XYZ file of C-alpha atoms in Angstrom:
288
model
C 192.408 4.533 -38.693
C 192.467 0.868 -39.608
C 189.165 0.277 -37.870
C 187.635 3.429 -39.372
C 188.329 2.484 -42.993
C 187.457 -1.188 -42.715
C 184.352 -0.385 -40.663
C 183.270 2.111 -43.314
C 183.658 -0.517 -46.024
C 181.684 -3.062 -43.967
C 178.960 -0.555 -43.156
C 178.460 0.501 -46.769
C 178.485 -3.009 -48.254
C 174.676 -3.357 -48.400
C 174.449 -0.267 -50.611
C 177.162 -1.397 -53.025
C 176.699 -3.044 -56.406
C 177.586 -6.702 -56.847
C 181.051 -5.822 -58.165
C 181.702 -3.331 -55.366
C 180.696 -5.912 -52.763
C 183.253 -8.296 -54.274
C 185.908 -5.592 -53.936
C 184.831 -4.967 -50.346
C 185.138 -8.621 -49.391
C 188.571 -8.875 -50.946
C 189.862 -5.762 -49.162
C 188.416 -6.819 -45.814
C 190.150 -10.187 -46.087
C 193.364 -9.060 -47.856
C 193.834 -5.370 -47.106
C 197.602 -5.838 -46.703
C 197.851 -6.998 -50.335
C 195.155 -4.692 -51.749
C 196.965 -1.635 -50.404
C 199.739 -2.117 -52.949
C 197.667 -3.083 -55.986
C 196.821 -0.738 -58.825
C 193.134 -0.290 -59.619
C 193.557 -2.505 -62.687
C 195.341 -5.223 -60.697
C 192.716 -5.191 -57.960
C 189.978 -5.402 -60.580
C 191.650 -8.411 -62.214
C 192.036 -10.096 -58.850
C 188.368 -9.646 -57.972
C 186.961 -10.130 -61.460
C 185.616 -6.618 -62.086
C 186.635 -3.743 -64.344
C 189.095 -1.024 -63.402
C 186.300 1.555 -63.627
C 184.303 -0.427 -61.039
C 187.268 -0.182 -58.659
C 187.464 3.573 -59.244
C 183.728 3.971 -58.582
C 184.160 1.907 -55.420
C 186.757 4.393 -54.138
C 184.424 7.273 -54.945
C 181.583 5.565 -53.119
C 183.784 5.471 -50.023
C 184.192 9.242 -50.190
C 187.587 9.436 -51.882
C 188.362 11.632 -54.888
C 189.810 8.623 -56.674
C 191.478 5.270 -56.258
C 194.937 6.703 -55.372
C 193.425 8.280 -52.228
C 191.883 4.955 -51.196
C 195.211 3.243 -51.834
C 197.009 5.841 -49.688
C 194.486 5.223 -46.915
C 195.075 1.475 -47.029
C 198.850 1.918 -47.107
C 198.833 4.329 -44.177
C 196.708 1.841 -42.283
C 199.079 -1.100 -42.603
C 202.545 0.206 -43.493
C 203.845 0.251 -39.934
C 202.438 -3.199 -39.222
C 204.183 -5.165 -41.961
C 207.107 -7.382 -41.046
C 210.173 -7.482 -43.284
C 209.061 -10.879 -44.612
C 205.600 -9.524 -45.480
C 207.240 -6.585 -47.255
C 209.294 -8.926 -49.414
C 206.234 -11.038 -50.274
C 204.105 -8.029 -51.208
C 206.847 -6.397 -53.272
C 207.497 -9.631 -55.145
C 203.803 -9.788 -55.994
C 203.776 -6.152 -57.114
C 206.853 -6.379 -59.309
C 206.257 -9.726 -60.965
C 208.514 -9.955 -64.022
C 208.742 -6.187 -64.480
C 211.939 -4.237 -65.063
C 212.882 -3.605 -61.420
C 215.099 -0.612 -62.176
C 212.356 1.097 -64.154
C 209.614 0.304 -61.627
C 211.571 1.472 -58.597
C 212.821 4.697 -60.216
C 209.384 5.537 -61.610
C 207.886 4.898 -58.192
C 210.375 7.319 -56.650
C 209.579 9.926 -59.309
C 205.882 9.646 -58.473
C 206.595 10.106 -54.765
C 208.664 13.197 -55.497
C 205.862 14.703 -57.569
C 203.265 13.889 -54.933
C 205.451 15.384 -52.189
C 205.987 18.562 -54.205
C 202.254 18.965 -54.760
C 201.297 18.308 -51.134
C 204.002 20.254 -49.280
C 202.630 23.289 -47.427
C 204.892 26.190 -48.431
C 204.020 28.182 -45.292
C 204.891 25.205 -43.100
C 208.162 24.789 -44.981
C 208.981 28.475 -44.421
C 208.182 28.089 -40.711
C 210.609 25.180 -40.531
C 213.359 27.290 -42.084
C 212.735 30.245 -39.746
C 212.531 28.016 -36.672
C 215.867 26.384 -37.465
C 217.610 29.681 -38.281
C 216.534 31.206 -34.956
C 217.326 28.192 -32.776
C 219.821 28.361 -29.924
C 220.674 24.680 -30.292
C 219.618 22.080 -32.830
C 219.135 18.413 -32.004
C 218.676 15.865 -34.796
C 216.924 12.530 -34.256
C 216.665 9.612 -36.668
C 217.104 5.877 -36.238
C 217.294 2.763 -38.383
C 216.986 3.701 -42.077
C 216.227 7.321 -41.114
C 219.605 7.481 -39.346
C 221.250 8.043 -42.732
C 219.021 11.083 -43.264
C 219.792 12.371 -39.772
C 223.538 12.066 -40.440
C 223.137 13.913 -43.732
C 221.289 16.766 -41.995
C 223.886 16.905 -39.227
C 226.787 17.070 -41.708
C 225.449 20.205 -43.404
C 223.944 21.835 -40.326
C 227.334 21.629 -38.595
C 228.823 23.634 -41.447
C 226.171 26.314 -40.945
C 225.475 26.370 -37.187
C 227.640 26.119 -34.086
C 225.397 24.138 -31.728
C 224.252 21.003 -33.548
C 223.850 17.618 -31.860
C 223.210 14.392 -33.735
C 221.477 12.434 -30.988
C 222.789 8.906 -30.627
C 219.848 6.617 -29.962
C 221.406 3.218 -29.433
C 219.682 3.138 -26.055
C 216.810 5.031 -24.480
C 218.890 6.288 -21.565
C 221.629 7.592 -23.881
C 219.082 9.545 -25.907
C 217.559 11.222 -22.838
C 220.997 12.094 -21.476
C 221.766 13.958 -24.712
C 218.376 15.718 -24.660
C 218.598 16.573 -20.961
C 219.297 20.293 -21.502
C 216.855 20.844 -24.347
C 214.659 23.902 -23.801
C 212.224 26.346 -25.328
C 214.854 28.156 -27.421
C 215.998 24.891 -28.986
C 214.830 22.883 -31.994
C 214.550 19.130 -32.295
C 214.532 17.970 -35.914
C 212.991 14.489 -35.834
C 212.822 12.121 -38.806
C 210.497 9.123 -38.634
C 209.097 6.817 -41.295
C 207.462 3.381 -41.104
C 208.130 1.218 -39.292
C 208.018 3.977 -36.682
C 210.636 3.697 -33.942
C 209.383 4.007 -30.360
C 212.654 5.694 -29.425
C 211.958 8.626 -31.726
C 208.376 8.929 -30.456
C 209.454 9.066 -26.804
C 212.331 11.423 -27.613
C 210.006 13.860 -29.357
C 207.468 13.680 -26.535
C 210.229 14.464 -24.029
C 211.425 17.442 -26.101
C 207.910 18.869 -26.233
C 207.519 18.414 -22.480
C 210.606 20.634 -22.144
C 208.954 23.247 -24.393
C 211.389 22.772 -27.289
C 210.262 23.376 -30.848
C 209.877 20.104 -32.747
C 210.166 19.946 -36.515
C 208.866 16.552 -37.620
C 209.670 15.068 -41.013
C 207.463 12.048 -41.544
C 205.091 10.466 -44.038
C 201.687 11.536 -42.734
C 199.844 13.830 -40.358
C 198.696 10.613 -38.682
C 202.273 9.474 -37.939
C 203.035 9.106 -34.209
C 205.461 12.049 -34.010
C 203.062 14.420 -35.802
C 201.041 15.025 -32.633
C 204.105 16.484 -30.883
C 205.266 18.599 -33.811
C 205.452 22.386 -33.744
C 206.109 22.251 -37.485
C 205.120 19.262 -39.614
C 206.741 18.376 -42.930
C 205.458 15.323 -44.783
C 207.076 13.419 -47.619
C 205.847 10.343 -49.416
C 207.693 7.173 -48.591
C 207.219 3.629 -49.752
C 208.923 0.309 -49.551
C 210.838 -1.581 -52.157
C 211.031 -5.054 -50.673
C 212.466 -4.638 -47.157
C 214.124 -1.385 -48.286
C 212.592 1.964 -47.306
C 212.403 4.461 -50.155
C 213.446 7.803 -48.666
C 214.053 9.750 -51.862
C 211.289 12.295 -51.216
C 212.307 12.955 -47.571
C 215.884 13.527 -48.722
C 214.663 16.063 -51.278
C 212.755 17.940 -48.560
C 215.961 17.978 -46.501
C 217.953 19.260 -49.483
C 215.432 22.064 -49.973
C 215.617 22.980 -46.271
C 219.415 23.206 -46.371
C 219.347 25.365 -49.511
C 216.666 27.671 -48.028
C 218.609 28.017 -44.767
C 221.807 28.737 -46.691
C 220.007 31.516 -48.549
C 218.912 33.067 -45.244
C 222.470 32.927 -43.891
C 224.325 33.586 -47.129
C 226.885 36.090 -45.807
C 227.856 33.861 -42.882
C 228.099 30.775 -45.052
C 230.255 32.472 -47.657
C 232.678 33.426 -44.896
C 232.648 29.896 -43.453
C 233.366 28.269 -46.794
C 236.076 30.777 -47.657
C 237.865 29.720 -44.492
C 237.168 26.037 -45.179
C 238.583 26.215 -48.686
C 241.865 27.507 -47.263
C 241.956 24.691 -44.716
C 241.126 22.075 -47.354
C 243.888 23.392 -49.601
C 246.430 23.552 -46.793
C 245.771 19.991 -45.673
C 245.234 18.580 -49.180
C 241.744 17.297 -48.379
C 240.470 16.977 -51.934
C 242.038 15.448 -55.029
C 242.395 18.290 -57.519
C 243.743 16.189 -60.379
C 240.620 15.881 -62.481
C 242.512 14.364 -65.423
C 242.887 10.936 -63.812
């Protein structure tokens, strides 16, 4: 994809206006920085108007600048080192109110994810999970927190749930050894994509298991092995991965599954409440 976009820019340069050629040169030489600039910021950097930047994106075949920006970000997101992330984020934030910028960025990703989520694909994910014999959950590095969250709630709903430990390749394959066509592997992967998740998903598919992939793009490495693909917008705030939108997709999945299995879940939680009361699990003194 990197070569496709940059080659397209290079190939179209002769037909561009003077301002668009300036944008092209800047992107070709600094695409890692350009990917995270607004249209106005890129225009200031190059010395052209914001409207010229927007027309440049249109000339490349995009509906607008945000689509071009997404293309650039998809192209380089998995290639950035932690140090490069910090440098780019520092440049993006400047002297802005960090709290406001980060929260507004997350709000935008939630809106974009809501608009782009395929409702039929989401329903297929729910049905696939509900019908599974066993459920395996994969997620490493920052996505490990999401995997643990999924496992916590799935274990309250289903009997056969395995949170795959992926500290080593051999350990992961040992846990996936019995995966089969009646099973589901729920894999979570966001940039920088972990090779362990990619190989784990490929192994699961080779054993004819159903793979539900939650990732940031249809071009992500695990997407090719997915039976069901769910995408959520992610971004980086410095070296920190923003996983607000993926977590919201997970929340929606859990709620939808709970609706499908309402009678069973009500019975489970009735029993749990008795256990929690008996063993004094929760602090009931709300006045303190």
